[in-house]
mmCIF file of C-alpha atoms and ligand atoms in Angstrom:
data_model
loop_
_atom_site.group_PDB
_atom_site.id
_atom_site.type_symbol
_atom_site.label_atom_id
_atom_site.label_comp_id
_atom_site.label_asym_id
_atom_site.label_seq_id
_atom_site.Cartn_x
_atom_site.Cartn_y
_atom_site.Cartn_z
ATOM 1 C CA UNK A 17 0.094 0.286 0.215
ATOM 2 C CA UNK A 18 1.631 3.664 -1.197
ATOM 3 C CA UNK A 19 3.921 1.425 -3.370
ATOM 4 C CA UNK A 20 3.417 1.884 -7.075
ATOM 5 C CA UNK A 21 2.274 -1.176 -8.486
ATOM 6 C CA UNK A 22 5.574 -1.517 -10.434
ATOM 7 C CA UNK A 23 7.597 -0.928 -7.457
ATOM 8 C CA UNK A 24 6.232 -3.318 -5.773
ATOM 9 C CA UNK A 25 6.298 -6.041 -9.330
ATOM 10 C CA UNK A 26 9.874 -4.963 -9.434
ATOM 11 C CA UNK A 27 11.320 -6.316 -5.846
ATOM 12 C CA UNK A 28 9.012 -9.466 -5.781
ATOM 13 C CA UNK A 29 10.661 -10.284 -9.381
ATOM 14 C CA UNK A 30 13.936 -10.579 -7.704
ATOM 15 C CA UNK A 31 13.237 -11.604 -4.072
ATOM 16 C CA UNK A 32 11.452 -14.427 -5.907
ATOM 17 C CA UNK A 33 14.658 -14.388 -6.317
ATOM 18 C CA UNK A 34 17.961 -16.549 -5.775
ATOM 19 C CA UNK A 35 19.012 -16.356 -9.318
ATOM 20 C CA UNK A 36 20.604 -18.986 -10.476
ATOM 21 C CA UNK A 37 22.596 -20.095 -7.671
ATOM 22 C CA UNK A 38 22.621 -24.296 -7.032
ATOM 23 C CA UNK A 39 22.067 -27.182 -5.390
ATOM 24 C CA UNK A 40 22.877 -30.980 -4.876
ATOM 25 C CA UNK A 41 24.362 -34.000 -5.271
ATOM 26 C CA UNK A 42 24.908 -37.656 -4.349
ATOM 27 C CA UNK A 43 25.155 -41.377 -5.209
ATOM 28 C CA UNK A 44 21.926 -43.948 -5.112
ATOM 29 C CA UNK A 45 22.895 -46.268 -3.487
ATOM 30 C CA UNK A 46 24.939 -43.580 -0.441
ATOM 31 C CA UNK A 47 21.383 -41.354 -0.487
ATOM 32 C CA UNK A 48 19.618 -44.179 0.429
ATOM 33 C CA UNK A 49 21.311 -44.409 4.022
ATOM 34 C CA UNK A 50 20.335 -41.851 5.088
ATOM 35 C CA UNK A 51 17.471 -41.124 7.267
ATOM 36 C CA UNK A 52 16.049 -37.698 6.158
ATOM 37 C CA UNK A 53 16.527 -34.206 5.126
ATOM 38 C CA UNK A 54 17.693 -30.949 6.308
ATOM 39 C CA UNK A 55 17.685 -27.813 3.896
ATOM 40 C CA UNK A 56 18.446 -24.685 4.298
ATOM 41 C CA UNK A 57 17.977 -21.559 1.560
ATOM 42 C CA UNK A 58 15.885 -19.508 -0.845
ATOM 43 C CA UNK A 59 13.588 -20.143 -3.933
ATOM 44 C CA UNK A 60 16.164 -22.875 -5.454
ATOM 45 C CA UNK A 61 14.674 -25.402 -3.088
ATOM 46 C CA UNK A 62 11.699 -23.928 -1.564
ATOM 47 C CA UNK A 63 9.344 -26.477 -1.429
ATOM 48 C CA UNK A 64 6.162 -23.852 -0.644
ATOM 49 C CA UNK A 65 7.175 -21.980 2.464
ATOM 50 C CA UNK A 66 7.046 -18.606 0.193
ATOM 51 C CA UNK A 67 3.638 -19.217 -0.917
ATOM 52 C CA UNK A 68 2.410 -20.103 2.466
ATOM 53 C CA UNK A 69 4.404 -17.125 4.231
ATOM 54 C CA UNK A 70 2.999 -14.148 1.614
ATOM 55 C CA UNK A 71 0.071 -16.072 1.196
ATOM 56 C CA UNK A 72 -1.776 -13.131 1.199
ATOM 57 C CA UNK A 73 0.106 -11.312 -0.878
ATOM 58 C CA UNK A 74 -1.074 -13.499 -3.964
ATOM 59 C CA UNK A 75 1.988 -14.160 -5.165
ATOM 60 C CA UNK A 76 2.843 -15.465 -8.443
ATOM 61 C CA UNK A 77 4.711 -18.982 -7.478
ATOM 62 C CA UNK A 78 0.892 -19.937 -6.683
ATOM 63 C CA UNK A 79 -0.311 -19.153 -9.917
ATOM 64 C CA UNK A 80 -0.550 -21.235 -12.984
ATOM 65 C CA UNK A 81 1.704 -22.082 -14.987
ATOM 66 C CA UNK A 82 4.528 -22.962 -11.437
ATOM 67 C CA UNK A 83 3.889 -27.077 -11.102
ATOM 68 C CA UNK A 84 2.174 -27.712 -13.925
ATOM 69 C CA UNK A 85 4.623 -30.352 -15.275
ATOM 70 C CA UNK A 86 4.795 -32.924 -12.124
ATOM 71 C CA UNK A 87 2.087 -31.522 -9.605
ATOM 72 C CA UNK A 88 -0.102 -30.174 -12.322
ATOM 73 C CA UNK A 89 -0.869 -27.273 -10.156
ATOM 74 C CA UNK A 90 1.399 -24.911 -8.397
ATOM 75 C CA UNK A 91 2.690 -25.819 -5.220
ATOM 76 C CA UNK A 92 4.581 -22.912 -4.531
ATOM 77 C CA UNK A 93 8.194 -24.940 -5.845
ATOM 78 C CA UNK A 94 9.234 -21.913 -8.728
ATOM 79 C CA UNK A 95 9.847 -24.134 -11.359
ATOM 80 C CA UNK A 96 7.598 -26.563 -13.315
ATOM 81 C CA UNK A 97 7.505 -29.474 -11.493
ATOM 82 C CA UNK A 98 10.297 -31.138 -9.065
ATOM 83 C CA UNK A 99 13.408 -29.415 -7.537
ATOM 84 C CA UNK A 100 16.687 -30.060 -7.182
ATOM 85 C CA UNK A 101 15.891 -31.278 -3.923
ATOM 86 C CA UNK A 102 12.888 -33.385 -4.660
ATOM 87 C CA UNK A 103 14.566 -35.812 -6.657
ATOM 88 C CA UNK A 104 17.318 -36.463 -4.419
ATOM 89 C CA UNK A 105 14.141 -37.514 -1.681
ATOM 90 C CA UNK A 106 13.286 -39.923 -4.384
ATOM 91 C CA UNK A 107 16.791 -40.845 -4.696
ATOM 92 C CA UNK A 108 17.086 -41.988 -0.929
ATOM 93 C CA UNK A 109 13.573 -42.722 -0.775
ATOM 94 C CA UNK A 110 11.354 -40.479 1.274
ATOM 95 C CA UNK A 111 8.614 -38.734 0.635
ATOM 96 C CA UNK A 112 9.123 -34.898 -0.183
ATOM 97 C CA UNK A 113 10.503 -32.632 2.333
ATOM 98 C CA UNK A 114 8.019 -30.236 3.976
ATOM 99 C CA UNK A 115 8.066 -26.493 4.060
ATOM 100 C CA UNK A 116 8.471 -25.849 7.474
ATOM 101 C CA UNK A 117 6.348 -22.612 8.497
ATOM 102 C CA UNK A 118 3.726 -25.150 6.570
ATOM 103 C CA UNK A 119 4.094 -28.264 8.794
ATOM 104 C CA UNK A 120 1.138 -29.373 11.136
ATOM 105 C CA UNK A 121 1.727 -28.318 15.104
ATOM 106 C CA UNK A 122 1.972 -32.645 15.641
ATOM 107 C CA UNK A 123 4.524 -32.867 11.891
ATOM 108 C CA UNK A 124 6.898 -35.059 13.405
ATOM 109 C CA UNK A 125 10.357 -33.282 12.580
ATOM 110 C CA UNK A 126 12.717 -36.134 13.005
ATOM 111 C CA UNK A 127 11.239 -37.056 9.060
ATOM 112 C CA UNK A 128 12.916 -34.115 7.803
ATOM 113 C CA UNK A 129 12.164 -30.792 7.044
ATOM 114 C CA UNK A 130 12.786 -28.019 4.329
ATOM 115 C CA UNK A 131 13.378 -24.428 5.789
ATOM 116 C CA UNK A 132 14.040 -22.662 2.329
ATOM 117 C CA UNK A 133 12.262 -19.982 1.852
ATOM 118 C CA UNK A 134 11.959 -18.155 -1.580
ATOM 119 C CA UNK A 135 13.814 -14.945 -1.372
ATOM 120 C CA UNK A 136 15.276 -15.531 0.983
ATOM 121 C CA UNK A 137 19.110 -14.050 1.685
ATOM 122 C CA UNK A 138 22.637 -15.268 3.007
ATOM 123 C CA UNK A 139 23.469 -12.272 5.315
ATOM 124 C CA UNK A 140 20.234 -10.872 8.089
ATOM 125 C CA UNK A 141 18.266 -8.368 7.312
ATOM 126 C CA UNK A 142 20.765 -6.097 9.524
ATOM 127 C CA UNK A 143 23.351 -6.039 7.370
ATOM 128 C CA UNK A 144 20.277 -4.312 4.602
ATOM 129 C CA UNK A 145 18.948 -2.282 5.938
ATOM 130 C CA UNK A 146 22.817 -0.248 7.863
ATOM 131 C CA UNK A 147 23.356 0.267 3.717
ATOM 132 C CA UNK A 148 20.313 0.593 2.851
ATOM 133 C CA UNK A 149 19.449 -1.816 0.165
ATOM 134 C CA UNK A 150 16.195 -2.592 0.675
ATOM 135 C CA UNK A 151 15.628 -7.136 0.502
ATOM 136 C CA UNK A 152 12.434 -7.889 0.362
ATOM 137 C CA UNK A 153 12.699 -11.680 3.474
ATOM 138 C CA UNK A 154 13.025 -11.813 6.710
ATOM 139 C CA UNK A 155 14.745 -15.876 6.591
ATOM 140 C CA UNK A 156 18.554 -15.603 5.902
ATOM 141 C CA UNK A 157 20.544 -18.305 6.934
ATOM 142 C CA UNK A 158 20.911 -17.306 10.204
ATOM 143 C CA UNK A 159 16.925 -17.048 11.468
ATOM 144 C CA UNK A 160 16.896 -20.532 9.376
ATOM 145 C CA UNK A 161 19.573 -22.176 11.550
ATOM 146 C CA UNK A 162 17.832 -20.393 14.535
ATOM 147 C CA UNK A 163 14.902 -22.255 13.843
ATOM 148 C CA UNK A 164 17.159 -24.939 13.361
ATOM 149 C CA UNK A 165 17.764 -24.988 16.828
ATOM 150 C CA UNK A 166 14.315 -24.120 18.254
ATOM 151 C CA UNK A 167 12.958 -27.545 17.191
ATOM 152 C CA UNK A 168 16.416 -30.038 17.654
ATOM 153 C CA UNK A 169 14.396 -30.737 20.890
ATOM 154 C CA UNK A 170 11.540 -32.439 19.155
ATOM 155 C CA UNK A 171 14.723 -34.672 17.081
ATOM 156 C CA UNK A 172 17.095 -35.510 19.839
ATOM 157 C CA UNK A 173 17.598 -35.215 23.738
ATOM 158 C CA UNK A 174 20.626 -34.768 24.647
ATOM 159 C CA UNK A 175 23.545 -33.233 22.812
ATOM 160 C CA UNK A 176 24.878 -36.575 22.955
ATOM 161 C CA UNK A 177 21.946 -38.075 21.116
ATOM 162 C CA UNK A 178 22.085 -35.079 19.454
ATOM 163 C CA UNK A 179 25.084 -35.767 17.872
ATOM 164 C CA UNK A 180 23.950 -39.307 17.469
ATOM 165 C CA UNK A 181 21.025 -38.883 15.349
ATOM 166 C CA UNK A 182 21.695 -35.803 13.166
ATOM 167 C CA UNK A 183 24.486 -37.655 11.769
ATOM 168 C CA UNK A 184 21.905 -40.381 9.778
ATOM 169 C CA UNK A 185 20.500 -36.998 7.902
ATOM 170 C CA UNK A 186 22.288 -35.012 4.887
ATOM 171 C CA UNK A 187 22.253 -30.962 5.409
ATOM 172 C CA UNK A 188 21.761 -29.178 2.492
ATOM 173 C CA UNK A 189 23.187 -25.956 3.072
ATOM 174 C CA UNK A 190 22.124 -23.855 -0.301
ATOM 175 C CA UNK A 191 22.362 -22.809 -2.438
ATOM 176 C CA UNK A 192 21.633 -19.480 -0.946
ATOM 177 C CA UNK A 193 23.539 -15.952 -1.233
ATOM 178 C CA UNK A 194 22.483 -15.384 -4.897
ATOM 179 C CA UNK A 195 19.595 -12.393 -3.391
ATOM 180 C CA UNK A 196 22.094 -11.060 -2.002
ATOM 181 C CA UNK A 197 22.934 -9.945 -5.271
ATOM 182 C CA UNK A 198 20.050 -9.776 -6.568
ATOM 183 C CA UNK A 199 18.479 -6.916 -5.067
ATOM 184 C CA UNK A 200 21.694 -4.601 -5.226
ATOM 185 C CA UNK A 201 21.849 -5.808 -8.913
ATOM 186 C CA UNK A 202 18.823 -4.518 -8.973
ATOM 187 C CA UNK A 203 18.910 -1.052 -7.049
ATOM 188 C CA UNK A 204 22.170 -0.618 -10.038
ATOM 189 C CA UNK A 205 25.349 -1.830 -8.369
ATOM 190 C CA UNK A 206 28.251 -2.237 -10.570
ATOM 191 C CA UNK A 207 30.267 -5.868 -10.302
ATOM 192 C CA UNK A 208 32.532 -3.954 -8.153
ATOM 193 C CA UNK A 209 30.524 -2.383 -5.604
ATOM 194 C CA UNK A 210 29.250 -5.620 -4.956
ATOM 195 C CA UNK A 211 32.837 -7.434 -4.371
ATOM 196 C CA UNK A 212 33.022 -5.997 -0.805
ATOM 197 C CA UNK A 213 29.171 -8.562 -0.251
ATOM 198 C CA UNK A 214 30.935 -11.132 -1.709
ATOM 199 C CA UNK A 215 32.931 -11.932 2.083
ATOM 200 C CA UNK A 216 30.266 -11.361 4.128
ATOM 201 C CA UNK A 217 28.002 -14.176 2.599
ATOM 202 C CA UNK A 218 31.216 -16.720 2.874
ATOM 203 C CA UNK A 219 31.757 -16.045 6.429
ATOM 204 C CA UNK A 220 27.320 -15.910 6.727
ATOM 205 C CA UNK A 221 27.238 -19.620 4.934
ATOM 206 C CA UNK A 222 30.789 -21.068 7.065
ATOM 207 C CA UNK A 223 29.331 -19.722 9.955
ATOM 208 C CA UNK A 224 25.674 -21.758 9.395
ATOM 209 C CA UNK A 225 27.817 -24.847 8.748
ATOM 210 C CA UNK A 226 29.924 -24.299 12.008
ATOM 211 C CA UNK A 227 26.127 -24.767 13.754
ATOM 212 C CA UNK A 228 24.999 -27.536 11.822
ATOM 213 C CA UNK A 229 27.656 -29.893 12.558
ATOM 214 C CA UNK A 230 28.312 -28.248 16.421
ATOM 215 C CA UNK A 231 24.653 -29.108 16.789
ATOM 216 C CA UNK A 232 26.202 -33.081 15.223
ATOM 217 C CA UNK A 233 25.675 -32.734 11.706
ATOM 218 C CA UNK A 234 28.126 -34.856 9.767
ATOM 219 C CA UNK A 235 27.706 -34.534 5.988
ATOM 220 C CA UNK A 236 26.136 -31.697 4.411
ATOM 221 C CA UNK A 237 26.424 -30.631 0.689
ATOM 222 C CA UNK A 238 27.318 -26.763 -0.271
ATOM 223 C CA UNK A 239 26.344 -25.689 -3.554
ATOM 224 C CA UNK A 240 28.289 -22.969 -5.071
ATOM 225 C CA UNK A 241 25.829 -20.778 -7.186
ATOM 226 C CA UNK A 242 25.013 -20.883 -11.251
ATOM 227 C CA UNK A 243 26.729 -18.562 -13.748
ATOM 228 C CA UNK A 244 24.516 -15.921 -13.287
ATOM 229 C CA UNK A 245 25.979 -14.010 -16.865
ATOM 230 C CA UNK A 246 24.194 -16.374 -18.318
ATOM 231 C CA UNK A 247 21.067 -15.700 -16.369
ATOM 232 C CA UNK A 248 17.881 -14.898 -18.107
ATOM 233 C CA UNK A 249 16.892 -12.676 -15.866
ATOM 234 C CA UNK A 250 20.449 -10.580 -16.118
ATOM 235 C CA UNK A 251 21.698 -11.124 -19.663
ATOM 236 C CA UNK A 252 18.184 -9.463 -19.711
ATOM 237 C CA UNK A 253 18.489 -5.613 -16.865
ATOM 238 C CA UNK A 254 22.470 -6.395 -17.984
ATOM 239 C CA UNK A 255 21.956 -5.883 -22.016
ATOM 240 C CA UNK A 256 25.135 -4.297 -23.255
ATOM 241 C CA UNK A 257 25.457 -3.485 -26.720
ATOM 242 C CA UNK A 258 29.117 -4.171 -26.918
ATOM 243 C CA UNK A 259 29.640 -7.539 -28.352
ATOM 244 C CA UNK A 260 32.927 -7.940 -26.533
ATOM 245 C CA UNK A 261 31.051 -8.283 -23.390
ATOM 246 C CA UNK A 262 29.473 -11.886 -24.260
ATOM 247 C CA UNK A 263 31.465 -15.154 -24.874
ATOM 248 C CA UNK A 264 30.468 -15.780 -28.367
ATOM 249 C CA UNK A 265 30.200 -19.604 -26.698
ATOM 250 C CA UNK A 266 27.674 -19.094 -24.763
ATOM 251 C CA UNK A 267 26.767 -15.994 -25.417
ATOM 252 C CA UNK A 268 26.670 -15.541 -21.736
ATOM 253 C CA UNK A 269 28.148 -12.137 -19.849
ATOM 254 C CA UNK A 270 31.390 -12.063 -19.219
ATOM 255 C CA UNK A 271 31.798 -10.422 -15.882
ATOM 256 C CA UNK A 272 29.111 -11.792 -14.654
ATOM 257 C CA UNK A 273 30.006 -15.290 -14.893
ATOM 258 C CA UNK A 274 33.380 -13.713 -13.245
ATOM 259 C CA UNK A 275 32.448 -12.082 -9.915
ATOM 260 C CA UNK A 276 30.209 -15.683 -9.782
ATOM 261 C CA UNK A 277 33.228 -17.441 -10.221
ATOM 262 C CA UNK A 278 34.913 -15.382 -7.407
ATOM 263 C CA UNK A 279 31.986 -15.589 -5.198
ATOM 264 C CA UNK A 280 32.336 -19.657 -5.717
ATOM 265 C CA UNK A 281 36.186 -19.876 -5.168
ATOM 266 C CA UNK A 282 35.855 -18.039 -2.006
ATOM 267 C CA UNK A 283 33.207 -20.589 -1.213
ATOM 268 C CA UNK A 284 35.216 -23.384 -1.784
ATOM 269 C CA UNK A 285 38.362 -21.607 0.106
ATOM 270 C CA UNK A 286 36.364 -21.923 2.496
ATOM 271 C CA UNK A 287 35.257 -24.824 2.892
ATOM 272 C CA UNK A 288 38.785 -26.348 2.716
ATOM 273 C CA UNK A 289 38.947 -23.877 6.314
ATOM 274 C CA UNK A 290 36.336 -25.989 7.430
ATOM 275 C CA UNK A 291 37.541 -29.426 6.814
ATOM 276 C CA UNK A 292 40.500 -29.001 8.417
ATOM 277 C CA UNK A 293 38.549 -27.271 10.842
ATOM 278 C CA UNK A 294 36.337 -30.343 11.668
ATOM 279 C CA UNK A 295 38.024 -33.717 9.936
ATOM 280 C CA UNK A 296 35.247 -36.081 10.542
ATOM 281 C CA UNK A 297 32.972 -33.661 9.121
ATOM 282 C CA UNK A 298 31.721 -34.327 5.507
ATOM 283 C CA UNK A 299 31.475 -31.248 2.992
ATOM 284 C CA UNK A 300 30.789 -32.016 -0.318
ATOM 285 C CA UNK A 301 30.614 -28.489 -3.146
ATOM 286 C CA UNK A 302 28.150 -28.772 -5.105
ATOM 287 C CA UNK A 303 29.533 -27.595 -8.970
ATOM 288 C CA UNK A 304 26.526 -26.267 -9.934
ATOM 289 C CA UNK A 305 28.638 -23.933 -11.781
ATOM 290 C CA UNK A 306 30.182 -26.084 -13.925
ATOM 291 C CA UNK A 307 27.789 -28.487 -14.812
ATOM 292 C CA UNK A 308 25.157 -25.256 -15.955
ATOM 293 C CA UNK A 309 27.984 -23.985 -17.919
ATOM 294 C CA UNK A 310 28.775 -27.448 -19.255
ATOM 295 C CA UNK A 311 24.417 -27.063 -20.590
ATOM 296 C CA UNK A 312 25.521 -23.309 -21.854
ATOM 297 C CA UNK A 313 28.706 -25.000 -23.892
ATOM 298 C CA UNK A 314 25.634 -27.174 -25.174
ATOM 299 C CA UNK A 315 22.216 -26.948 -25.228
ATOM 300 C CA UNK A 316 21.106 -29.289 -27.779
ATOM 301 C CA UNK A 317 23.176 -32.504 -26.881
ATOM 302 C CA UNK A 318 21.518 -32.054 -23.540
ATOM 303 C CA UNK A 319 17.930 -31.648 -25.508
ATOM 304 C CA UNK A 320 17.521 -28.564 -24.251
ATOM 305 C CA UNK A 321 16.601 -27.981 -28.111
ATOM 306 C CA UNK A 322 15.058 -24.264 -27.538
ATOM 307 C CA UNK A 323 18.428 -23.207 -25.823
ATOM 308 C CA UNK A 324 19.545 -22.537 -22.784
ATOM 309 C CA UNK A 325 19.070 -18.964 -22.803
ATOM 310 C CA UNK A 326 15.536 -17.984 -23.244
ATOM 311 C CA UNK A 327 12.875 -18.438 -20.594
ATOM 312 C CA UNK A 328 9.891 -20.798 -21.299
ATOM 313 C CA UNK A 329 7.766 -18.406 -19.455
ATOM 314 C CA UNK A 330 7.586 -15.167 -19.936
ATOM 315 C CA UNK A 331 6.711 -11.868 -21.280
ATOM 316 C CA UNK A 332 7.876 -11.394 -24.426
ATOM 317 C CA UNK A 333 11.239 -10.014 -24.781
ATOM 318 C CA UNK A 334 14.942 -11.451 -27.179
ATOM 319 C CA UNK A 335 14.933 -13.900 -23.772
ATOM 320 C CA UNK A 336 11.606 -13.682 -23.001
ATOM 321 C CA UNK A 337 11.966 -11.992 -19.963
ATOM 322 C CA UNK A 338 9.931 -8.759 -19.064
ATOM 323 C CA UNK A 339 10.102 -7.080 -15.422
ATOM 324 C CA UNK A 340 6.739 -5.701 -15.852
ATOM 325 C CA UNK A 341 4.625 -9.164 -17.838
ATOM 326 C CA UNK A 342 6.282 -11.933 -15.318
ATOM 327 C CA UNK A 343 5.510 -15.034 -15.628
ATOM 328 C CA UNK A 344 2.518 -16.792 -13.564
ATOM 329 C CA UNK A 345 0.183 -12.675 -14.542
ATOM 330 C CA UNK A 346 -1.621 -13.210 -16.943
ATOM 331 C CA UNK A 347 0.811 -10.989 -19.731
ATOM 332 C CA UNK A 348 3.330 -13.985 -19.706
ATOM 333 C CA UNK A 349 2.906 -17.161 -22.047
ATOM 334 C CA UNK A 350 4.050 -20.038 -21.452
ATOM 335 C CA UNK A 351 5.561 -22.280 -23.403
ATOM 336 C CA UNK A 352 4.364 -25.600 -24.958
ATOM 337 C CA UNK A 353 6.978 -28.031 -23.928
ATOM 338 C CA UNK A 354 9.337 -27.114 -20.518
ATOM 339 C CA UNK A 355 11.391 -29.870 -20.838
ATOM 340 C CA UNK A 356 13.203 -28.252 -24.105
ATOM 341 C CA UNK A 357 13.965 -25.590 -21.938
ATOM 342 C CA UNK A 358 16.257 -24.912 -18.966
ATOM 343 C CA UNK A 359 15.061 -21.701 -18.336
ATOM 344 C CA UNK A 360 12.127 -22.312 -16.399
ATOM 345 C CA UNK A 361 10.499 -17.577 -15.621
ATOM 346 C CA UNK A 362 13.779 -15.859 -16.375
ATOM 347 C CA UNK A 363 14.758 -16.112 -12.879
ATOM 348 C CA UNK A 364 14.775 -20.366 -12.148
ATOM 349 C CA UNK A 365 15.011 -23.678 -13.854
ATOM 350 C CA UNK A 366 12.481 -26.513 -15.400
ATOM 351 C CA UNK A 367 11.937 -29.516 -14.214
ATOM 352 C CA UNK A 368 14.238 -30.584 -16.367
ATOM 353 C CA UNK A 369 17.080 -28.471 -15.696
ATOM 354 C CA UNK A 370 16.982 -29.617 -11.916
ATOM 355 C CA UNK A 371 16.417 -33.339 -13.355
ATOM 356 C CA UNK A 372 19.592 -32.717 -15.289
ATOM 357 C CA UNK A 373 21.608 -30.997 -12.588
ATOM 358 C CA UNK A 374 20.839 -34.296 -9.820
ATOM 359 C CA UNK A 375 22.127 -36.807 -12.297
ATOM 360 C CA UNK A 376 24.904 -34.875 -13.397
ATOM 361 C CA UNK A 377 25.720 -34.129 -9.410
ATOM 362 C CA UNK A 378 25.515 -38.295 -8.757
ATOM 363 C CA UNK A 379 26.680 -39.439 -11.254
ATOM 364 C CA UNK A 380 29.156 -36.565 -12.575
ATOM 365 C CA UNK A 381 32.763 -35.663 -11.076
ATOM 366 C CA UNK A 382 30.702 -32.364 -10.027
ATOM 367 C CA UNK A 383 30.073 -32.965 -5.880
ATOM 368 C CA UNK A 384 33.697 -32.436 -4.426
ATOM 369 C CA UNK A 385 35.075 -34.944 -2.945
ATOM 370 C CA UNK A 386 32.763 -37.269 -4.844
ATOM 371 C CA UNK A 387 30.581 -38.912 -3.482
ATOM 372 C CA UNK A 388 32.427 -42.708 -3.169
ATOM 373 C CA UNK A 389 35.279 -40.376 -0.944
ATOM 374 C CA UNK A 390 32.429 -39.087 1.203
ATOM 375 C CA UNK A 391 31.205 -42.440 1.551
ATOM 376 C CA UNK A 392 34.251 -44.009 2.489
ATOM 377 C CA UNK A 393 34.970 -40.994 5.423
ATOM 378 C CA UNK A 394 31.515 -42.157 7.218
HETATM 379 C C1 NAG B 19 9.964 -8.631 8.631
HETATM 380 O O1 NAG B 19 9.240 -8.560 10.082
HETATM 381 C C2 NAG B 19 9.218 -7.092 10.359
HETATM 382 C C3 NAG B 19 9.491 -7.277 11.969
HETATM 383 O O2 NAG B 19 8.108 -8.421 11.935
HETATM 384 C C4 NAG B 19 7.224 -6.762 9.197
HETATM 385 O O3 NAG B 19 7.487 -5.455 10.163
HETATM 386 C C5 NAG B 19 7.969 -6.631 7.756
HETATM 387 O O4 NAG B 19 6.617 -6.482 7.493
HETATM 388 C C6 NAG B 19 8.417 -8.141 7.453
HETATM 389 N N1 NAG B 19 8.962 -8.203 6.212
HETATM 390 C C7 NAG B 19 8.677 -8.703 5.186
HETATM 391 C C8 NAG B 19 9.241 -8.932 4.055
HETATM 392 O O5 NAG B 19 8.095 -10.026 6.222
HETATM 393 C C1 NAG B 20 6.929 -6.084 -21.100
HETATM 394 O O1 NAG B 20 5.604 -5.706 -20.665
HETATM 395 C C2 NAG B 20 4.868 -4.588 -20.554
HETATM 396 C C3 NAG B 20 3.448 -5.166 -19.608
HETATM 397 O O2 NAG B 20 2.618 -5.883 -20.352
HETATM 398 C C4 NAG B 20 4.736 -4.257 -22.047
HETATM 399 O O3 NAG B 20 3.099 -2.988 -22.373
HETATM 400 C C5 NAG B 20 5.857 -4.185 -22.498
HETATM 401 O O4 NAG B 20 5.831 -4.071 -24.084
HETATM 402 C C6 NAG B 20 6.770 -5.518 -22.529
HETATM 403 N N1 NAG B 20 7.722 -5.078 -23.094
HETATM 404 C C7 NAG B 20 8.414 -5.830 -24.442
HETATM 405 C C8 NAG B 20 9.741 -5.951 -24.946
HETATM 406 O O5 NAG B 20 7.995 -7.532 -24.489
HETATM 407 C C1 NAG B 21 36.689 -39.762 -5.798
HETATM 408 O O1 NAG B 21 37.231 -39.177 -5.098
HETATM 409 C C2 NAG B 21 38.657 -40.235 -4.600
HETATM 410 C C3 NAG B 21 39.378 -40.068 -4.025
HETATM 411 O O2 NAG B 21 39.966 -38.866 -4.259
HETATM 412 C C4 NAG B 21 40.092 -41.054 -5.849
HETATM 413 O O3 NAG B 21 40.345 -42.081 -5.577
HETATM 414 C C5 NAG B 21 38.488 -41.709 -7.110
HETATM 415 O O4 NAG B 21 38.913 -42.057 -8.295
HETATM 416 C C6 NAG B 21 37.382 -40.578 -7.253
HETATM 417 N N1 NAG B 21 36.117 -41.365 -7.229
HETATM 418 C C7 NAG B 21 35.900 -40.443 -8.888
HETATM 419 C C8 NAG B 21 34.204 -41.798 -9.426
HETATM 420 O O5 NAG B 21 35.834 -39.814 -9.585
#
């Protein structure tokens, strides 16, 4: 109220967003050995929290065509179907992870739960307030971890009991941090101006991991960010007339991808530090960047016949992404075959893309350490 429709729509789009970052891993036989999953993150892993929390705002993720491919109705997932976390749950042989906020009072949290909320940032809202950046979320990673601590007494009885029980779960920490850059990006910040956010974001992720390990987690999967220069939203909004700004093979924005690589490198280095500090824990880096880059380099080879940069569902323009006509509104149109697209709504990916990523992580060399070695160290 008091906010013009445009001002409202604009941040909302991105708050849904996580940007392209992502998640996952694990080989099936290993996966079967976990009791369940505890998940933290943003819209790349949200299975319904944002929709539940913001139902009164009538969010677009609650509209058709979200969910059309697999669930045949909107579930709050920011895709046409399943997310990487859903494929992982299926691989483990457990039900889809319920969204924490929508759980009934008598829900048994030992069955695992999902704290990820669309729009969530790695850093707390105060960090942004102090810098005059508007972020449309109250569910930072730290606050998700706080909720986890609150449910712990219903999962285990004492610190030693918790260490025993939590060691049987898989912890997904991320992707998280994409939104910390999206909001400043929308405000027009340059890459140089965003560089100083990377350290604090990586520290926030590290601190979440430490808390989880201190409580008993021993297997954690930590995804890096997707190449943001290949994001349909960034390609549209950071459009350049200079051909040199684009990678001739992928069509992605080179400088933005370098920014993601910089952030991922800092994260990888921090994970090395944590492995040294907690030798008993298995910290798996899920390399979303390189797994996605394989598709961006040759989308047709992997079944994405419409290419990887154009969104299936959107309001027109060169990449079918229009901030004023986002997917889920009547001005946007959806493609007939989402499975031939990698990008779903300009910001998030299609079920086909998430399936490809999940499979690649389970079978390919995109989880470090690989699952075989992770398994033997458990
Ligand atoms: C966050 O919480 C504050 C205080 O409860 C509230 O005023 C604000 O509207 C909330 N913001 C969002 C995006 O939910
Ligand atoms: C974006 O959507 C708005 C609102 O529907 C429309 O007026 C505008 O022409 C669209 N822009 C493009 C490039 O399609
Ligand atoms: C997994 O890692 C271990 C230890 O680094 C290595 O010996 C093995 O060859 C790797 N396996 C695959 C499939 O990459």
